[in-house]
PDB file of C-alpha atoms and ligand atoms in Angstrom:
ATOM      1  CA  UNK A  28       9.913  10.006 -17.913  1.00 82.00           C
ATOM      2  CA  UNK A  29       7.070  10.103 -15.736  1.00 95.00           C
ATOM      3  CA  UNK A  30       5.838   7.064 -13.815  1.00 98.00           C
ATOM      4  CA  UNK A  31       2.230   7.673 -15.085  1.00 98.00           C
ATOM      5  CA  UNK A  32       1.706   9.505 -18.174  1.00 98.00           C
ATOM      6  CA  UNK A  33      -1.861  10.125 -19.620  1.00 98.00           C
ATOM      7  CA  UNK A  34      -2.104  11.645 -23.003  1.00 98.00           C
ATOM      8  CA  UNK A  35      -5.294  12.806 -24.738  1.00 98.00           C
ATOM      9  CA  UNK A  36      -7.520  10.501 -22.682  1.00 98.00           C
ATOM     10  CA  UNK A  37     -11.102  10.345 -23.804  1.00 98.00           C
ATOM     11  CA  UNK A  38     -13.684   8.317 -21.898  1.00 98.00           C
ATOM     12  CA  UNK A  39     -17.303   8.353 -20.714  1.00 97.00           C
ATOM     13  CA  UNK A  40     -20.423   6.284 -20.303  1.00 97.00           C
ATOM     14  CA  UNK A  41     -22.081   4.850 -23.420  1.00 93.00           C
ATOM     15  CA  UNK A  42     -22.524   7.606 -25.814  1.00 92.00           C
ATOM     16  CA  UNK A  43     -21.942  10.332 -23.168  1.00 96.00           C
ATOM     17  CA  UNK A  44     -18.349  11.578 -23.412  1.00 97.00           C
ATOM     18  CA  UNK A  45     -17.139  12.879 -20.063  1.00 98.00           C
ATOM     19  CA  UNK A  46     -13.343  13.266 -20.508  1.00 98.00           C
ATOM     20  CA  UNK A  47     -12.407  15.152 -23.793  1.00 98.00           C
ATOM     21  CA  UNK A  48      -8.732  14.497 -24.062  1.00 98.00           C
ATOM     22  CA  UNK A  49      -7.034  14.825 -20.592  1.00 98.00           C
ATOM     23  CA  UNK A  50      -3.287  14.845 -20.415  1.00 98.00           C
ATOM     24  CA  UNK A  51      -1.221  14.706 -17.164  1.00 97.00           C
ATOM     25  CA  UNK A  52       1.831  13.197 -15.691  1.00 98.00           C
ATOM     26  CA  UNK A  53       2.668  11.828 -12.282  1.00 98.00           C
ATOM     27  CA  UNK A  54       6.334  11.704 -11.500  1.00 97.00           C
ATOM     28  CA  UNK A  55       7.838   8.864  -9.429  1.00 97.00           C
ATOM     29  CA  UNK A  56       7.810   9.646  -5.721  1.00 96.00           C
ATOM     30  CA  UNK A  57       5.561  12.673  -6.195  1.00 97.00           C
ATOM     31  CA  UNK A  58       2.050  13.705  -5.254  1.00 97.00           C
ATOM     32  CA  UNK A  59      -0.169  14.988  -7.925  1.00 98.00           C
ATOM     33  CA  UNK A  60      -3.527  16.684  -7.193  1.00 97.00           C
ATOM     34  CA  UNK A  61      -6.583  16.898  -9.380  1.00 96.00           C
ATOM     35  CA  UNK A  62      -9.172  19.428  -8.317  1.00 93.00           C
ATOM     36  CA  UNK A  63     -12.406  20.342  -9.743  1.00 91.00           C
ATOM     37  CA  UNK A  64     -16.094  20.921  -9.189  1.00 89.00           C
ATOM     38  CA  UNK A  65     -18.868  18.180  -8.720  1.00 90.00           C
ATOM     39  CA  UNK A  66     -19.280  16.343 -11.971  1.00 93.00           C
ATOM     40  CA  UNK A  67     -16.025  17.645 -13.581  1.00 94.00           C
ATOM     41  CA  UNK A  68     -15.043  14.078 -14.317  1.00 96.00           C
ATOM     42  CA  UNK A  69     -12.410  13.485 -11.680  1.00 96.00           C
ATOM     43  CA  UNK A  70     -13.787   9.982 -10.732  1.00 96.00           C
ATOM     44  CA  UNK A  71     -14.166   9.117 -14.243  1.00 98.00           C
ATOM     45  CA  UNK A  72     -10.593  10.013 -14.913  1.00 98.00           C
ATOM     46  CA  UNK A  73      -9.338   7.505 -12.288  1.00 98.00           C
ATOM     47  CA  UNK A  74     -11.951   4.865 -13.417  1.00 97.00           C
ATOM     48  CA  UNK A  75     -10.614   5.242 -16.979  1.00 98.00           C
ATOM     49  CA  UNK A  76      -6.933   4.850 -15.927  1.00 98.00           C
ATOM     50  CA  UNK A  77      -7.909   1.772 -14.065  1.00 97.00           C
ATOM     51  CA  UNK A  78     -10.009   0.488 -16.998  1.00 97.00           C
ATOM     52  CA  UNK A  79     -13.107   0.388 -14.938  1.00 96.00           C
ATOM     53  CA  UNK A  80     -14.665   2.904 -17.440  1.00 96.00           C
ATOM     54  CA  UNK A  81     -13.691   2.220 -21.128  1.00 96.00           C
ATOM     55  CA  UNK A  82     -11.480   4.614 -22.925  1.00 97.00           C
ATOM     56  CA  UNK A  83     -12.338   5.691 -26.395  1.00 96.00           C
ATOM     57  CA  UNK A  84      -9.151   7.687 -27.137  1.00 97.00           C
ATOM     58  CA  UNK A  85      -5.677   8.570 -25.854  1.00 98.00           C
ATOM     59  CA  UNK A  86      -2.814   6.713 -24.187  1.00 97.00           C
ATOM     60  CA  UNK A  87      -1.940   5.605 -20.794  1.00 98.00           C
ATOM     61  CA  UNK A  88       1.698   4.783 -19.965  1.00 98.00           C
ATOM     62  CA  UNK A  89       2.806   3.340 -16.550  1.00 98.00           C
ATOM     63  CA  UNK A  90       6.216   2.447 -15.412  1.00 95.00           C
ATOM     64  CA  UNK A  91       7.404   2.588 -19.140  1.00 94.00           C
ATOM     65  CA  UNK A  92       4.784   0.519 -20.866  1.00 95.00           C
ATOM     66  CA  UNK A  93       1.426   1.104 -22.479  1.00 97.00           C
ATOM     67  CA  UNK A  94      -1.433   0.016 -20.200  1.00 97.00           C
ATOM     68  CA  UNK A  95      -4.321   1.647 -22.055  1.00 96.00           C
ATOM     69  CA  UNK A  96      -5.534  -1.628 -23.484  1.00 96.00           C
ATOM     70  CA  UNK A  97      -5.135  -3.620 -20.241  1.00 97.00           C
ATOM     71  CA  UNK A  98      -8.123  -4.878 -18.223  1.00 97.00           C
ATOM     72  CA  UNK A  99      -8.401  -3.697 -14.527  1.00 96.00           C
ATOM     73  CA  UNK A 100      -6.842  -6.786 -12.915  1.00 93.00           C
ATOM     74  CA  UNK A 101      -3.777  -6.592 -15.179  1.00 95.00           C
ATOM     75  CA  UNK A 102      -3.276  -2.953 -14.375  1.00 96.00           C
ATOM     76  CA  UNK A 103      -3.553  -3.610 -10.605  1.00 93.00           C
ATOM     77  CA  UNK A 104      -0.872  -6.380 -11.098  1.00 91.00           C
ATOM     78  CA  UNK A 105       1.339  -3.908 -12.622  1.00 93.00           C
ATOM     79  CA  UNK A 106       1.222  -2.006  -9.415  1.00 94.00           C
ATOM     80  CA  UNK A 107      -1.559   0.585  -9.770  1.00 95.00           C
ATOM     81  CA  UNK A 108      -3.713   0.635  -6.704  1.00 93.00           C
ATOM     82  CA  UNK A 109      -7.089   2.406  -6.847  1.00 93.00           C
ATOM     83  CA  UNK A 110      -8.924   3.429  -3.640  1.00 92.00           C
ATOM     84  CA  UNK A 111     -12.374   4.376  -5.076  1.00 90.00           C
ATOM     85  CA  UNK A 112     -14.794   6.923  -3.923  1.00 86.00           C
ATOM     86  CA  UNK A 113     -16.990   5.411  -1.217  1.00 79.00           C
ATOM     87  CA  UNK A 114     -14.157   3.249   0.238  1.00 71.00           C
ATOM     88  CA  UNK A 115     -15.257  -0.162  -0.861  1.00 77.00           C
ATOM     89  CA  UNK A 116     -13.922  -3.108   1.005  1.00 83.00           C
ATOM     90  CA  UNK A 117     -14.984  -6.639   2.037  1.00 89.00           C
ATOM     91  CA  UNK A 118     -17.614  -5.912   4.767  1.00 90.00           C
ATOM     92  CA  UNK A 119     -18.124  -9.335   6.185  1.00 94.00           C
ATOM     93  CA  UNK A 120     -14.321  -9.984   6.526  1.00 96.00           C
ATOM     94  CA  UNK A 121     -12.346  -8.754   9.422  1.00 97.00           C
ATOM     95  CA  UNK A 122     -10.019  -5.872   9.227  1.00 97.00           C
ATOM     96  CA  UNK A 123      -6.970  -8.229   9.297  1.00 97.00           C
ATOM     97  CA  UNK A 124      -8.613 -10.523   6.499  1.00 97.00           C
ATOM     98  CA  UNK A 125      -9.234  -7.332   4.332  1.00 96.00           C
ATOM     99  CA  UNK A 126      -5.472  -6.474   4.627  1.00 96.00           C
ATOM    100  CA  UNK A 127      -4.492 -10.192   3.793  1.00 95.00           C
ATOM    101  CA  UNK A 128      -6.725 -10.185   0.846  1.00 93.00           C
ATOM    102  CA  UNK A 129      -5.325  -6.951  -0.324  1.00 93.00           C
ATOM    103  CA  UNK A 130      -1.737  -8.253   0.091  1.00 94.00           C
ATOM    104  CA  UNK A 131      -2.392 -11.364  -1.867  1.00 90.00           C
ATOM    105  CA  UNK A 132      -1.182  -9.765  -4.964  1.00 89.00           C
ATOM    106  CA  UNK A 133       2.372  -9.485  -3.599  1.00 90.00           C
ATOM    107  CA  UNK A 134       4.962 -12.047  -4.676  1.00 88.00           C
ATOM    108  CA  UNK A 135       7.378 -11.748  -1.767  1.00 90.00           C
ATOM    109  CA  UNK A 136       5.803 -14.272   0.686  1.00 88.00           C
ATOM    110  CA  UNK A 137       4.071 -14.428   3.942  1.00 91.00           C
ATOM    111  CA  UNK A 138       6.721 -13.143   6.269  1.00 94.00           C
ATOM    112  CA  UNK A 139       7.175  -9.749   4.762  1.00 94.00           C
ATOM    113  CA  UNK A 140       3.422  -9.356   4.449  1.00 95.00           C
ATOM    114  CA  UNK A 141       2.733 -10.219   8.038  1.00 95.00           C
ATOM    115  CA  UNK A 142       5.493  -7.678   9.089  1.00 95.00           C
ATOM    116  CA  UNK A 143       3.810  -4.972   6.928  1.00 94.00           C
ATOM    117  CA  UNK A 144       0.375  -5.848   8.423  1.00 96.00           C
ATOM    118  CA  UNK A 145       2.018  -5.492  11.958  1.00 96.00           C
ATOM    119  CA  UNK A 146       3.449  -2.233  10.861  1.00 94.00           C
ATOM    120  CA  UNK A 147       0.050  -1.032   9.714  1.00 94.00           C
ATOM    121  CA  UNK A 148      -1.536  -1.892  12.971  1.00 96.00           C
ATOM    122  CA  UNK A 149       1.078   0.178  14.636  1.00 93.00           C
ATOM    123  CA  UNK A 150       0.826   3.128  12.394  1.00 90.00           C
ATOM    124  CA  UNK A 151      -2.977   3.130  12.496  1.00 90.00           C
ATOM    125  CA  UNK A 152      -3.937   2.028  16.014  1.00 91.00           C
ATOM    126  CA  UNK A 153      -7.677   2.350  15.258  1.00 90.00           C
ATOM    127  CA  UNK A 154      -7.232  -0.578  12.909  1.00 94.00           C
ATOM    128  CA  UNK A 155      -4.973  -2.606  15.277  1.00 96.00           C
ATOM    129  CA  UNK A 156      -7.548  -2.288  18.012  1.00 96.00           C
ATOM    130  CA  UNK A 157     -10.211  -3.617  15.740  1.00 96.00           C
ATOM    131  CA  UNK A 158      -8.276  -6.124  13.710  1.00 97.00           C
ATOM    132  CA  UNK A 159     -10.744  -9.107  14.335  1.00 97.00           C
ATOM    133  CA  UNK A 160     -13.892  -7.040  13.815  1.00 96.00           C
ATOM    134  CA  UNK A 161     -15.830  -7.200  10.636  1.00 97.00           C
ATOM    135  CA  UNK A 162     -14.915  -4.282   8.420  1.00 96.00           C
ATOM    136  CA  UNK A 163     -18.465  -3.346   7.657  1.00 94.00           C
ATOM    137  CA  UNK A 164     -18.979  -2.456  11.305  1.00 95.00           C
ATOM    138  CA  UNK A 165     -16.269   0.292  11.335  1.00 93.00           C
ATOM    139  CA  UNK A 166     -17.133   3.899  11.284  1.00 90.00           C
ATOM    140  CA  UNK A 167     -16.892   5.899   8.078  1.00 87.00           C
ATOM    141  CA  UNK A 168     -13.595   7.301   9.087  1.00 87.00           C
ATOM    142  CA  UNK A 169     -12.068   3.952  10.124  1.00 90.00           C
ATOM    143  CA  UNK A 170     -13.261   2.454   6.801  1.00 92.00           C
ATOM    144  CA  UNK A 171     -11.459   5.231   4.884  1.00 90.00           C
ATOM    145  CA  UNK A 172      -8.286   4.440   7.001  1.00 91.00           C
ATOM    146  CA  UNK A 173      -8.731   0.642   6.194  1.00 94.00           C
ATOM    147  CA  UNK A 174      -9.270   1.491   2.513  1.00 93.00           C
ATOM    148  CA  UNK A 175      -5.977   3.335   2.292  1.00 91.00           C
ATOM    149  CA  UNK A 176      -4.240   0.625   4.482  1.00 93.00           C
ATOM    150  CA  UNK A 177      -5.423  -1.972   2.033  1.00 93.00           C
ATOM    151  CA  UNK A 178      -3.936   0.005  -0.836  1.00 91.00           C
ATOM    152  CA  UNK A 179      -0.610   0.654   1.090  1.00 92.00           C
ATOM    153  CA  UNK A 180      -0.257  -3.024   2.078  1.00 94.00           C
ATOM    154  CA  UNK A 181      -0.365  -4.006  -1.422  1.00 92.00           C
ATOM    155  CA  UNK A 182       2.962  -2.276  -2.057  1.00 91.00           C
ATOM    156  CA  UNK A 183       1.819  -0.548  -5.269  1.00 93.00           C
ATOM    157  CA  UNK A 184       4.076   1.523  -7.561  1.00 94.00           C
ATOM    158  CA  UNK A 185       1.455   4.245  -7.633  1.00 96.00           C
ATOM    159  CA  UNK A 186      -1.798   5.042  -5.692  1.00 96.00           C
ATOM    160  CA  UNK A 187      -4.920   6.559  -7.116  1.00 96.00           C
ATOM    161  CA  UNK A 188      -6.959   8.130  -4.189  1.00 96.00           C
ATOM    162  CA  UNK A 189     -10.442   9.214  -5.107  1.00 95.00           C
ATOM    163  CA  UNK A 190     -11.828  11.881  -2.377  1.00 93.00           C
ATOM    164  CA  UNK A 191     -10.229  10.052   0.716  1.00 91.00           C
ATOM    165  CA  UNK A 192     -11.594  12.858   2.899  1.00 90.00           C
ATOM    166  CA  UNK A 193     -15.129  12.818   1.668  1.00 89.00           C
ATOM    167  CA  UNK A 194     -17.891  12.702   4.300  1.00 85.00           C
ATOM    168  CA  UNK A 195     -15.537  12.678   7.257  1.00 86.00           C
ATOM    169  CA  UNK A 196     -15.651  14.742  10.379  1.00 86.00           C
ATOM    170  CA  UNK A 197     -12.881  17.428  10.523  1.00 87.00           C
ATOM    171  CA  UNK A 198     -10.673  15.490  12.927  1.00 84.00           C
ATOM    172  CA  UNK A 199     -10.792  12.488  10.569  1.00 85.00           C
ATOM    173  CA  UNK A 200     -10.117  14.646   7.520  1.00 89.00           C
ATOM    174  CA  UNK A 201      -6.898  15.755   9.157  1.00 89.00           C
ATOM    175  CA  UNK A 202      -5.936  12.219   9.880  1.00 86.00           C
ATOM    176  CA  UNK A 203      -6.554  11.051   6.287  1.00 89.00           C
ATOM    177  CA  UNK A 204      -4.398  13.843   5.001  1.00 93.00           C
ATOM    178  CA  UNK A 205      -1.719  13.035   7.517  1.00 91.00           C
ATOM    179  CA  UNK A 206      -1.677   9.489   6.082  1.00 90.00           C
ATOM    180  CA  UNK A 207      -1.394  10.908   2.425  1.00 93.00           C
ATOM    181  CA  UNK A 208       1.415  13.146   3.665  1.00 94.00           C
ATOM    182  CA  UNK A 209       3.211  10.211   5.326  1.00 91.00           C
ATOM    183  CA  UNK A 210       2.847   8.087   2.299  1.00 91.00           C
ATOM    184  CA  UNK A 211       4.162  10.845   0.186  1.00 93.00           C
ATOM    185  CA  UNK A 212       7.275  11.149   2.622  1.00 93.00           C
ATOM    186  CA  UNK A 213       7.775   7.498   2.382  1.00 89.00           C
ATOM    187  CA  UNK A 214       8.368   7.814  -1.472  1.00 91.00           C
ATOM    188  CA  UNK A 215       4.974   6.713  -2.794  1.00 93.00           C
ATOM    189  CA  UNK A 216       3.553   8.094  -6.031  1.00 97.00           C
ATOM    190  CA  UNK A 217       0.250   9.343  -5.527  1.00 97.00           C
ATOM    191  CA  UNK A 218      -2.496  10.676  -7.705  1.00 98.00           C
ATOM    192  CA  UNK A 219      -5.009  12.479  -5.441  1.00 97.00           C
ATOM    193  CA  UNK A 220      -8.445  13.597  -6.404  1.00 96.00           C
ATOM    194  CA  UNK A 221     -10.060  15.934  -3.880  1.00 91.00           C
ATOM    195  CA  UNK A 222     -12.771  18.432  -3.268  1.00 84.00           C
ATOM    196  CA  UNK A 223     -10.902  19.508  -0.152  1.00 87.00           C
ATOM    197  CA  UNK A 224      -8.665  21.521  -2.655  1.00 89.00           C
ATOM    198  CA  UNK A 225      -6.799  23.626  -0.281  1.00 89.00           C
ATOM    199  CA  UNK A 226      -5.428  20.520   1.646  1.00 91.00           C
ATOM    200  CA  UNK A 227      -4.761  18.731  -1.585  1.00 93.00           C
ATOM    201  CA  UNK A 228      -2.863  21.702  -3.225  1.00 94.00           C
ATOM    202  CA  UNK A 229      -0.754  22.290  -0.164  1.00 93.00           C
ATOM    203  CA  UNK A 230       0.549  18.737  -0.419  1.00 94.00           C
ATOM    204  CA  UNK A 231       0.867  18.506  -4.207  1.00 96.00           C
ATOM    205  CA  UNK A 232       4.064  18.723  -6.210  1.00 97.00           C
ATOM    206  CA  UNK A 233       1.959  19.193  -9.241  1.00 97.00           C
ATOM    207  CA  UNK A 234      -1.731  20.005  -9.708  1.00 96.00           C
ATOM    208  CA  UNK A 235      -4.325  20.140 -12.290  1.00 96.00           C
ATOM    209  CA  UNK A 236      -7.650  21.779 -12.403  1.00 94.00           C
ATOM    210  CA  UNK A 237     -10.213  19.669 -14.330  1.00 95.00           C
ATOM    211  CA  UNK A 238     -13.283  21.579 -15.620  1.00 94.00           C
ATOM    212  CA  UNK A 239     -16.001  19.688 -17.552  1.00 95.00           C
ATOM    213  CA  UNK A 240     -13.674  16.917 -18.689  1.00 97.00           C
ATOM    214  CA  UNK A 241     -10.884  19.094 -19.614  1.00 97.00           C
ATOM    215  CA  UNK A 242      -7.603  20.293 -17.864  1.00 97.00           C
ATOM    216  CA  UNK A 243      -7.908  24.058 -17.680  1.00 94.00           C
ATOM    217  CA  UNK A 244      -4.963  24.904 -15.464  1.00 93.00           C
ATOM    218  CA  UNK A 245      -1.826  23.102 -14.242  1.00 95.00           C
ATOM    219  CA  UNK A 246       1.032  24.195 -12.009  1.00 96.00           C
ATOM    220  CA  UNK A 247       2.736  23.356  -8.642  1.00 96.00           C
ATOM    221  CA  UNK A 248       0.386  23.001  -5.761  1.00 94.00           C
ATOM    222  CA  UNK A 249       1.788  26.159  -4.389  1.00 93.00           C
ATOM    223  CA  UNK A 250       1.225  28.064  -7.693  1.00 94.00           C
ATOM    224  CA  UNK A 251      -2.466  27.087  -7.906  1.00 92.00           C
ATOM    225  CA  UNK A 252      -2.941  28.075  -4.301  1.00 90.00           C
ATOM    226  CA  UNK A 253      -1.896  31.625  -5.128  1.00 90.00           C
ATOM    227  CA  UNK A 254      -4.192  31.956  -8.163  1.00 84.00           C
ATOM    228  CA  UNK A 255      -7.130  34.127  -7.540  1.00 79.00           C
ATOM    229  CA  UNK A 256      -9.298  32.279 -10.125  1.00 78.00           C
ATOM    230  CA  UNK A 257      -8.658  28.983  -8.591  1.00 76.00           C
ATOM    231  CA  UNK A 258      -9.119  30.035  -4.968  1.00 75.00           C
ATOM    232  CA  UNK A 259     -12.269  31.821  -5.930  1.00 77.00           C
ATOM    233  CA  UNK A 260     -13.678  28.842  -7.800  1.00 78.00           C
ATOM    234  CA  UNK A 261     -12.500  25.907  -5.665  1.00 74.00           C
ATOM    235  CA  UNK A 262     -11.365  27.144  -2.172  1.00 68.00           C
ATOM    236  CA  UNK A 263     -14.426  29.345  -1.295  1.00 62.00           C
ATOM    237  CA  UNK A 264     -12.655  32.682  -2.040  1.00 49.00           C
TER     238      UNK A 264
HETATM  239  N1  ATP B  25     -22.277   5.641 -14.306  1.00 80.34           N
HETATM  240  C1  ATP B  25     -22.401   6.775 -15.056  1.00 80.34           C
HETATM  241  N2  ATP B  25     -23.218   6.832 -16.019  1.00 80.34           N
HETATM  242  C2  ATP B  25     -23.487   8.100 -16.865  1.00 80.34           C
HETATM  243  N3  ATP B  25     -23.074   9.155 -16.393  1.00 80.34           N
HETATM  244  C3  ATP B  25     -22.142   9.081 -15.395  1.00 80.34           C
HETATM  245  C4  ATP B  25     -21.889   8.042 -14.672  1.00 80.34           C
HETATM  246  N4  ATP B  25     -21.050   8.294 -13.660  1.00 80.34           N
HETATM  247  C5  ATP B  25     -20.803   9.621 -13.666  1.00 80.34           C
HETATM  248  N5  ATP B  25     -21.358  10.187 -14.758  1.00 80.34           N
HETATM  249  C6  ATP B  25     -21.409  11.585 -15.307  1.00 80.34           C
HETATM  250  O1  ATP B  25     -20.014  11.856 -15.608  1.00 80.34           O
HETATM  251  C7  ATP B  25     -19.878  13.265 -15.310  1.00 80.34           C
HETATM  252  C8  ATP B  25     -18.516  13.227 -14.405  1.00 80.34           C
HETATM  253  O2  ATP B  25     -18.722  12.446 -13.198  1.00 80.34           O
HETATM  254  P1  ATP B  25     -17.705  12.066 -12.255  1.00 80.34           P
HETATM  255  O3  ATP B  25     -18.218  11.182 -11.072  1.00 80.34           O
HETATM  256  O4  ATP B  25     -16.475  11.630 -12.946  1.00 80.34           O
HETATM  257  O5  ATP B  25     -17.288  13.578 -11.561  1.00 80.34           O
HETATM  258  P2  ATP B  25     -16.474  14.045 -10.332  1.00 80.34           P
HETATM  259  O6  ATP B  25     -15.652  15.048 -10.705  1.00 80.34           O
HETATM  260  O7  ATP B  25     -15.852  12.793  -9.668  1.00 80.34           O
HETATM  261  O8  ATP B  25     -17.611  14.572  -9.359  1.00 80.34           O
HETATM  262  P3  ATP B  25     -17.739  14.556  -7.648  1.00 80.34           P
HETATM  263  O9  ATP B  25     -16.954  15.692  -7.330  1.00 80.34           O
HETATM  264  O10 ATP B  25     -19.099  14.720  -7.469  1.00 80.34           O
HETATM  265  O11 ATP B  25     -17.070  13.177  -7.236  1.00 80.34           O
HETATM  266  C9  ATP B  25     -20.981  13.766 -14.611  1.00 80.34           C
HETATM  267  O12 ATP B  25     -21.834  14.526 -15.529  1.00 80.34           O
HETATM  268  C10 ATP B  25     -21.837  12.540 -14.202  1.00 80.34           C
HETATM  269  O13 ATP B  25     -23.205  12.821 -14.168  1.00 80.34           O
HETATM  270 MG1   MG B  26     -16.005  11.966  -7.923  1.00 80.34          MG
END
């Protein structure tokens, strides 16, 4: 059974239906990519899974139980971490405080959390060097790394990443994808939404193409990379 299973999900904003019955599965320890054009509903899909946007149909199962009716905070407690588009964090708190707040959900005590934060500062030296600086003063790329570090330090069972490379300079894009690749290699389960489809598909165990609120294609990342219709539509030919 998949770690996260979505079946016939319908969601939108008020009377506007955006997702018209989306089904997908994320296996434990795997990376699943969702690609699609602007406005296809990728962000709405992640928001509906996290109950930020209400669902009007379908089922969401996570780690063996139904979470479709749970509010956002309860879903987070179950171990589903969501890194939203636009890398939200606590701008007036320091980098270190941001990590502490994010890890407060853990129940394994201060010492393991402190160890994990120390590890984060080793893995991501740009955060280590700026641990006492207000998060809001970081550059866009640094904020994205912090947003991902916040999710990682919470030790979630699965990560939802919404366009982690958006708006970053090419060198930082490569760094962000490197973090995603590393997390995948550490055994994390990741649902990744990206417009940078080539990079996302080349990391993905499984991938879905979302078009106007519907899944129109699915396969392994490698399969979708070889499909001419996919490359023409989403990878610039
Ligand atoms: N708060 C909102 N209220 C009403 N409609 C919205 C809202 N947010 C998004 N939409 C609409 O829902 C549709 C899907 O938007 P969504 O942001 O999920 O797409 P996306 O695939 O994430 O796009 P992008 O690649 O630009 O991030 C779009 O038609 C959009 O205009
Ligand atoms: Mg989006």
